[in-house]
Each structure stands twice: as structure tokens, then as C-alpha cells.
Amino acid sequence: MQVQVLMFRQDDPKKCTAAKIVKFKLATRVRTTLQNTLLLDPYAQKTLLRSDASLVRSITGIDCSWELAGKTFTKKFAGIARKLPPLLAGNPVNYSKLNKLTTVEAIAGASFIMGFESLSHDLLDKFKWGHTFYDLNKNLLEDYSHATSEEKIDSIIRDYRLMA
């Protein structure tokens, strides 16, 4: 599975996880998104399922500031938009906050859910705190990766008492 990032350069470049995975050649920087990519969009109508892997050839993360995300995601992007089910941030800035993920955490979470666990770990391994994201979400990621419908995702969210 290819990884792509569309970077808006709205955050501190030294803390930009998208730039780091591009630097290590784990992702490609793109200027536009493609029709056959999984577009990670926190405002998408549909939640990511493992079966979505059969629809796409790549995962594209939109790298923007959380403060500007509402405005950024009003733009039209090509691709198959999916939101991640609730996950806890492992990064030092938003540690343990629900859904306040960095670009690499979002891509790693999506990779894991779609069955690309080794890619997920490769991405997280480039960050000192990467294992923390996995440790916080290990059971959730496993459960989400086995969910076959949005109803099952909703059931998992209720079981873990997470706010969607």
C-alpha cells in the first residue's frame, strides 16, 4: 500500500510528522489527491473498514493544523473519503486525547485497520513516541480491523465507552 501526504505546512516544521515520513521515503508528497486513494478525512460520512483496502491503491493523509482543519476540509479532494474510528493520540502534544492524531498516527491507524500492520509499525518506528500510539490503541486497532460494518464499529465504540 502506497502512502501519500498532501501538506499544507500550517504547523511547526520541526514537529511535522508528514515531513518526517517523506524524508524517510515511507510516504510521497503529492500536490493533488487521486480518485483511487483512501483519503483520511475526519469529517467524512463513512468510517474506515478493512474491506476499504480493496477499493484503493494508496492512503493519503492531509497534513494540516487541527486549528485549521475545519476550513481545510471544506476543500474538495479527490479520493474515497473515510474517517477513522475513535483512537487515542500517542504524540506528546495531544497525548491520550481522543481523535487528535498527527498525520502519521492517522495513516498508521488506517494502515493497521486495513490489514497492513507492518506498514503501520514501520511508520510509527520513526518516532520516539510511536510505540505509545500503538500501546494506547492496540486492542481498539485489533477490534476495528475485524469489524465488517459501521454497525460493528459503533458496537466497539459503545463497548469501550468512547465518544464518537
XYZ file of N, CA and C in Angstrom:
492
model
N 0.852 -1.182 0.000
C 0.000 0.000 0.000
C 0.896 1.242 0.000
N 0.686 2.110 -0.961
C 1.450 3.353 -1.031
C 0.881 4.360 -0.039
N 1.766 5.219 0.470
C 1.366 6.274 1.396
C 1.704 7.608 0.762
N 0.740 8.512 0.809
C 0.920 9.850 0.255
C 0.485 10.880 1.288
N 1.074 12.065 1.211
C 0.652 13.160 2.069
C 0.493 14.426 1.241
N -0.576 15.128 1.514
C -0.823 16.442 0.937
C -0.557 17.423 2.074
N 0.499 18.200 1.930
C 0.973 19.035 3.033
C 0.578 20.495 2.841
N -0.034 21.048 3.877
C -0.423 22.458 3.853
C 0.556 23.350 4.627
N 1.521 22.750 5.308
C 2.565 23.484 6.037
C 1.987 24.534 6.983
N 1.067 24.099 7.826
C 0.411 25.002 8.768
C 0.962 24.882 10.186
N 1.821 23.896 10.418
C 2.359 23.662 11.759
C 3.870 23.873 11.794
N 4.426 23.741 12.972
C 5.865 23.831 13.183
C 6.546 22.751 12.341
N 7.415 23.150 11.388
C 8.061 22.157 10.516
C 8.884 21.119 11.278
N 9.404 21.485 12.454
C 10.208 20.545 13.239
C 9.357 19.438 13.854
N 8.059 19.681 13.988
C 7.162 18.691 14.580
C 6.273 18.014 13.537
N 6.520 18.301 12.273
C 5.661 17.785 11.200
C 5.944 16.304 10.941
N 4.991 15.464 11.304
C 5.186 14.024 11.123
C 5.132 13.635 9.652
N 4.349 14.361 8.868
C 4.267 14.065 7.432
C 5.617 14.293 6.765
N 6.275 15.401 7.098
C 7.580 15.700 6.508
C 8.601 14.617 6.867
N 8.507 14.112 8.081
C 9.470 13.091 8.513
C 9.277 11.774 7.761
N 8.042 11.363 7.538
C 7.845 10.104 6.810
C 8.173 10.264 5.329
N 8.056 11.484 4.797
C 8.507 11.737 3.429
C 10.031 11.662 3.389
N 10.681 12.270 4.368
C 12.152 12.261 4.444
C 12.695 10.831 4.465
N 12.026 9.954 5.186
C 12.469 8.557 5.296
C 11.918 7.673 4.176
N 11.302 8.311 3.177
C 10.792 7.616 1.993
C 9.717 6.570 2.316
N 8.978 6.820 3.397
C 7.837 5.971 3.732
C 6.547 6.538 3.143
N 6.635 7.776 2.634
C 5.487 8.434 2.016
C 5.983 9.339 0.901
N 5.079 9.645 -0.005
C 5.358 10.551 -1.111
C 4.530 11.813 -0.916
N 5.155 12.949 -1.088
C 4.428 14.210 -1.022
C 3.716 14.423 -2.360
N 2.436 14.762 -2.303
C 1.656 14.999 -3.518
C 1.056 16.400 -3.469
N 0.737 16.918 -4.657
C 0.109 18.241 -4.756
C -1.404 18.142 -4.951
N -1.848 16.995 -5.447
C -3.278 16.728 -5.601
C -3.532 15.278 -5.214
N -4.760 14.998 -4.870
C -5.116 13.632 -4.495
C -5.722 12.914 -5.704
N -5.649 11.608 -5.669
C -6.120 10.775 -6.779
C -7.466 10.148 -6.458
N -8.193 9.749 -7.498
C -9.503 9.118 -7.323
C -9.415 7.787 -6.568
N -8.339 7.037 -6.796
C -8.244 5.693 -6.217
C -7.417 5.656 -4.928
N -7.434 6.763 -4.173
C -6.737 6.791 -2.894
C -7.744 6.812 -1.751
N -7.349 6.266 -0.630
C -8.133 6.395 0.584
C -7.757 7.746 1.173
N -8.697 8.635 1.228
C -8.463 9.982 1.732
C -8.896 10.030 3.194
N -7.934 10.234 4.087
C -8.264 10.308 5.509
C -8.849 11.682 5.812
N -10.128 11.677 6.149
C -10.880 12.908 6.362
C -11.686 12.770 7.651
N -11.320 13.515 8.703
C -12.035 13.373 9.979
C -13.508 13.775 9.909
N -13.913 14.430 8.819
C -15.302 14.864 8.658
C -16.077 14.000 7.652
N -15.484 12.923 7.179
C -16.134 12.049 6.200
C -17.389 11.410 6.794
N -18.316 11.056 5.923
C -19.565 10.412 6.351
C -19.336 8.959 6.773
N -18.455 8.259 6.054
C -18.241 6.834 6.310
C -16.981 6.599 7.134
N -17.049 5.559 7.960
C -15.922 5.152 8.785
C -15.114 4.091 8.053
N -13.812 4.137 8.213
C -12.905 3.194 7.572
C -13.159 1.767 8.054
N -13.216 0.849 7.100
C -13.325 -0.581 7.380
C -12.187 -1.308 6.664
N -11.853 -2.475 7.137
C -10.802 -3.277 6.494
C -11.099 -3.516 5.020
N -12.349 -3.721 4.692
C -12.735 -4.006 3.305
C -12.445 -2.833 2.363
N -12.262 -1.632 2.890
C -11.931 -0.487 2.042
C -10.579 -0.665 1.350
N -9.736 -1.527 1.861
C -8.424 -1.766 1.244
C -8.566 -2.257 -0.193
N -9.645 -2.968 -0.484
C -9.831 -3.490 -1.844
C -10.247 -2.407 -2.840
N -10.609 -1.235 -2.346
C -11.080 -0.146 -3.205
C -9.977 0.820 -3.630
N -8.833 0.751 -2.950
C -7.812 1.788 -3.135
C -6.430 1.204 -3.397
N -5.549 2.074 -3.901
C -4.158 1.693 -4.141
C -3.204 2.446 -3.219
N -3.735 3.456 -2.519
C -2.885 4.260 -1.640
C -3.726 4.851 -0.515
N -3.007 5.333 0.491
C -3.602 6.068 1.607
C -3.036 7.479 1.524
N -3.912 8.485 1.578
C -3.451 9.866 1.562
C -3.871 10.565 2.843
N -2.881 11.093 3.542
C -3.128 11.897 4.727
C -3.053 13.370 4.360
N -3.966 14.143 4.885
C -3.959 15.588 4.684
C -3.274 16.187 5.901
N -2.102 16.762 5.691
C -1.325 17.314 6.793
C -1.678 18.789 6.973
N -2.431 19.071 8.044
C -2.821 20.452 8.341
C -2.914 20.613 9.853
N -3.030 21.838 10.288
C -3.185 22.141 11.702
C -4.595 21.765 12.155
N -4.718 21.219 13.366
C -6.043 20.915 13.888
C -6.870 22.192 14.012
N -6.222 23.307 14.281
C -6.943 24.584 14.417
C -7.554 25.031 13.090
N -6.982 24.591 11.980
C -7.465 24.984 10.658
C -8.145 23.838 9.906
N -8.303 22.708 10.566
C -8.846 21.517 9.899
C -10.247 21.752 9.353
N -11.098 22.414 10.112
C -12.459 22.662 9.641
C -12.479 23.393 8.313
N -11.621 24.389 8.176
C -11.540 25.152 6.932
C -10.861 24.331 5.830
N -9.781 23.645 6.183
C -9.032 22.860 5.195
C -9.908 21.794 4.553
N -10.710 21.107 5.341
C -11.505 20.001 4.818
C -12.799 20.445 4.140
N -13.027 21.753 4.023
C -14.146 22.212 3.198
C -13.753 22.185 1.729
N -12.443 22.098 1.458
C -11.964 21.976 0.079
C -12.359 20.605 -0.465
N -12.520 20.511 -1.758
C -12.854 19.242 -2.396
C -11.563 18.512 -2.768
N -11.438 17.307 -2.273
C -10.295 16.459 -2.593
C -10.808 15.218 -3.309
N -10.067 14.768 -4.317
C -10.403 13.513 -4.982
C -10.067 12.361 -4.034
N -10.705 11.240 -4.240
C -10.414 10.064 -3.439
C -11.644 9.535 -2.730
N -11.451 8.433 -2.037
C -12.514 7.797 -1.276
C -12.334 8.235 0.173
N -13.167 9.168 0.612
C -13.027 9.765 1.947
C -13.550 8.818 3.021
N -12.736 8.634 4.038
C -13.121 7.841 5.201
C -12.567 8.510 6.450
N -13.344 8.425 7.529
C -12.848 8.875 8.817
C -12.400 7.655 9.607
N -11.450 7.872 10.472
C -11.016 6.796 11.353
C -12.013 6.644 12.492
N -12.188 5.433 12.991
C -12.957 5.295 14.223
C -12.152 5.923 15.359
N -12.764 6.179 16.503
C -12.037 6.853 17.590
C -10.754 6.130 18.004
N -9.685 6.912 18.083
C -8.378 6.430 18.548
C -7.768 7.485 19.459
N -6.889 7.048 20.353
C -6.207 7.954 21.277
C -4.866 8.387 20.693
N -4.573 9.659 20.814
C -3.288 10.178 20.344
C -2.170 9.709 21.264
N -1.052 9.349 20.667
C 0.134 8.957 21.429
C 1.221 10.018 21.361
N 1.004 11.044 20.549
C 2.008 12.091 20.384
C 2.063 12.980 21.618
N 3.221 13.594 21.900
C 3.379 14.389 23.122
C 2.474 15.627 23.190
N 2.101 16.191 22.067
C 1.288 17.409 22.070
C -0.157 17.122 22.489
N -0.729 16.053 21.999
C -2.134 15.727 22.287
C -2.289 14.373 22.971
N -1.302 13.981 23.769
C -1.272 12.663 24.393
C -2.613 12.271 25.022
N -3.103 11.142 24.624
C -4.317 10.463 25.093
C -5.610 11.219 24.791
N -5.542 12.253 23.967
C -6.765 12.927 23.537
C -7.401 12.107 22.413
N -8.692 11.964 22.499
C -9.427 11.187 21.509
C -9.467 11.932 20.179
N -8.996 11.252 19.126
C -9.057 11.739 17.743
C -8.167 12.933 17.413
N -7.273 13.341 18.277
C -6.354 14.451 17.983
C -5.025 13.867 17.500
N -5.098 13.160 16.378
C -3.946 12.421 15.876
C -3.068 13.279 14.979
N -1.792 12.938 14.950
C -0.890 13.510 13.959
C -1.159 12.808 12.627
N -0.584 13.340 11.574
C -0.758 12.719 10.258
C -0.233 11.288 10.262
N 0.928 11.058 10.863
C 1.478 9.701 10.869
C 0.618 8.758 11.705
N 0.060 9.237 12.801
C -0.816 8.375 13.601
C -2.064 7.991 12.796
N -2.625 8.947 12.076
C -3.812 8.658 11.267
C -3.493 7.640 10.182
N -2.378 7.828 9.495
C -2.007 6.901 8.426
C -1.674 5.520 9.002
N -0.965 5.498 10.125
C -0.620 4.222 10.757
C -1.878 3.503 11.240
N -2.819 4.243 11.813
C -4.076 3.643 12.250
C -4.854 3.066 11.080
N -4.941 3.831 9.992
C -5.643 3.362 8.798
C -4.955 2.124 8.222
N -3.638 2.151 8.177
C -2.877 1.007 7.652
C -3.180 -0.250 8.449
N -3.158 -0.123 9.755
C -3.406 -1.274 10.617
C -4.812 -1.821 10.394
N -5.798 -0.932 10.416
C -7.193 -1.354 10.256
C -7.402 -2.077 8.923
N -6.727 -1.618 7.871
C -6.899 -2.237 6.554
C -6.045 -3.489 6.356
N -5.300 -3.882 7.382
C -4.551 -5.133 7.297
C -3.078 -4.984 6.966
N -2.562 -3.779 6.981
C -1.149 -3.532 6.679
C -0.410 -3.203 7.982
N -0.383 -4.188 8.885
C 0.188 -3.972 10.212
C 1.670 -3.621 10.159
N 2.436 -4.271 9.290
C 3.871 -3.986 9.236
C 4.131 -2.564 8.745
N 3.345 -2.080 7.804
C 3.464 -0.696 7.361
C 3.165 0.244 8.526
N 2.137 -0.056 9.271
C 1.772 0.746 10.431
C 2.944 0.861 11.398
N 3.565 -0.269 11.719
C 4.699 -0.266 12.646
C 5.910 0.445 12.046
N 6.153 0.268 10.758
C 7.279 0.967 10.106
C 7.123 2.481 10.216
N 5.916 2.968 10.023
C 5.654 4.403 10.130
C 5.879 4.889 11.560
N 5.328 4.175 12.523
C 5.431 4.588 13.927
C 6.846 4.474 14.472
N 7.624 3.544 13.935
C 9.002 3.332 14.413
C 9.908 4.542 14.194
N 9.528 5.456 13.342
C 10.355 6.637 13.067
C 10.203 7.719 14.134
N 9.341 7.485 15.121
C 9.074 8.480 16.152
C 9.308 7.885 17.538
N 9.954 8.656 18.414
C 10.233 8.175 19.771
C 8.950 7.758 20.489
N 7.884 8.454 20.215
C 6.606 8.195 20.872
C 5.689 7.280 20.047
N 6.161 6.805 18.914
C 5.323 5.998 18.027
C 4.736 4.771 18.694
N 5.549 4.094 19.503
C 5.054 2.894 20.189
C 3.925 3.243 21.149
N 3.915 4.472 21.655
C 2.880 4.898 22.590
C 1.513 4.899 21.905
N 1.465 5.382 20.676
C 0.201 5.347 19.922
C -0.295 3.913 19.805
N 0.596 3.016 19.441
C 0.201 1.620 19.292
C -0.225 1.023 20.639
N 0.557 1.288 21.684
C 0.231 0.741 23.004
C -1.139 1.216 23.493
N -1.438 2.494 23.295
C -2.726 3.046 23.727
C -3.905 2.449 22.964
N -3.670 2.076 21.715
C -4.758 1.686 20.822
C -4.739 0.231 20.375
N -3.831 -0.564 20.907
C -3.646 -1.932 20.418
C -4.957 -2.713 20.337
N -5.709 -2.763 21.416
C -6.955 -3.532 21.420
C -7.984 -2.930 20.480
N -8.086 -1.601 20.474
C -9.014 -0.939 19.558
C -8.671 -1.251 18.108
N -7.399 -1.113 17.756
C -6.980 -1.373 16.372
C -7.296 -2.800 15.960
N -7.028 -3.743 16.845
C -7.344 -5.155 16.553
C -8.842 -5.321 16.319
N -9.641 -4.753 17.217
C -11.093 -4.896 17.081
C -11.604 -4.203 15.819
N -11.139 -2.979 15.570
C -11.566 -2.267 14.363
C -11.175 -3.023 13.092
N -10.012 -3.658 13.116
C -9.551 -4.351 11.905
C -10.402 -5.580 11.588
N -11.154 -6.060 12.561
C -12.031 -7.209 12.341
C -13.483 -6.808 12.090
N -13.794 -5.532 12.239
C -15.172 -5.067 12.041
C -15.530 -5.117 10.563
N -16.722 -5.601 10.283
C -17.159 -5.752 8.894
C -18.232 -4.744 8.492
N -18.642 -3.895 9.437
C -19.683 -2.906 9.132
C -19.566 -1.717 10.078
N -20.217 -0.627 9.688
C -20.247 0.557 10.560
C -20.990 0.238 11.854
N -21.982 -0.644 11.780
C -22.716 -1.034 12.980
C -21.785 -1.726 13.978
N -20.877 -2.572 13.460
C -19.917 -3.241 14.334
C -18.951 -2.220 14.950
N -18.537 -1.230 14.164
C -17.680 -0.156 14.707
C -18.415 0.552 15.838
N -19.693 0.875 15.620
C -20.491 1.542 16.654
C -20.579 0.687 17.915
N -20.700 -0.614 17.750
C -20.748 -1.533 18.885
C -19.422 -1.516 19.656
N -18.308 -1.494 18.927
C -16.987 -1.435 19.569
C -16.847 -0.130 20.351
N -17.285 0.965 19.752
C -17.219 2.279 20.419
C -18.028 2.242 21.717
N -19.208 1.647 21.669
C -20.026 1.525 22.891
C -19.339 0.628 23.912
N -18.777 -0.499 23.463
C -18.103 -1.425 24.381
C -16.944 -0.754 25.120
N -16.201 0.099 24.410
C -15.058 0.797 25.009
C -15.471 2.112 25.677
N -16.743 2.451 25.547
C -17.275 3.693 26.107
C -16.548 4.930 25.566
N -16.368 4.943 24.263
C -15.715 6.069 23.589
C -16.788 6.969 23.018
N -16.502 8.239 23.006
C -17.403 9.197 22.359
C -16.968 9.327 20.909
N -17.866 9.069 19.964
C -17.522 9.158 18.536
C -17.587 10.584 18.052
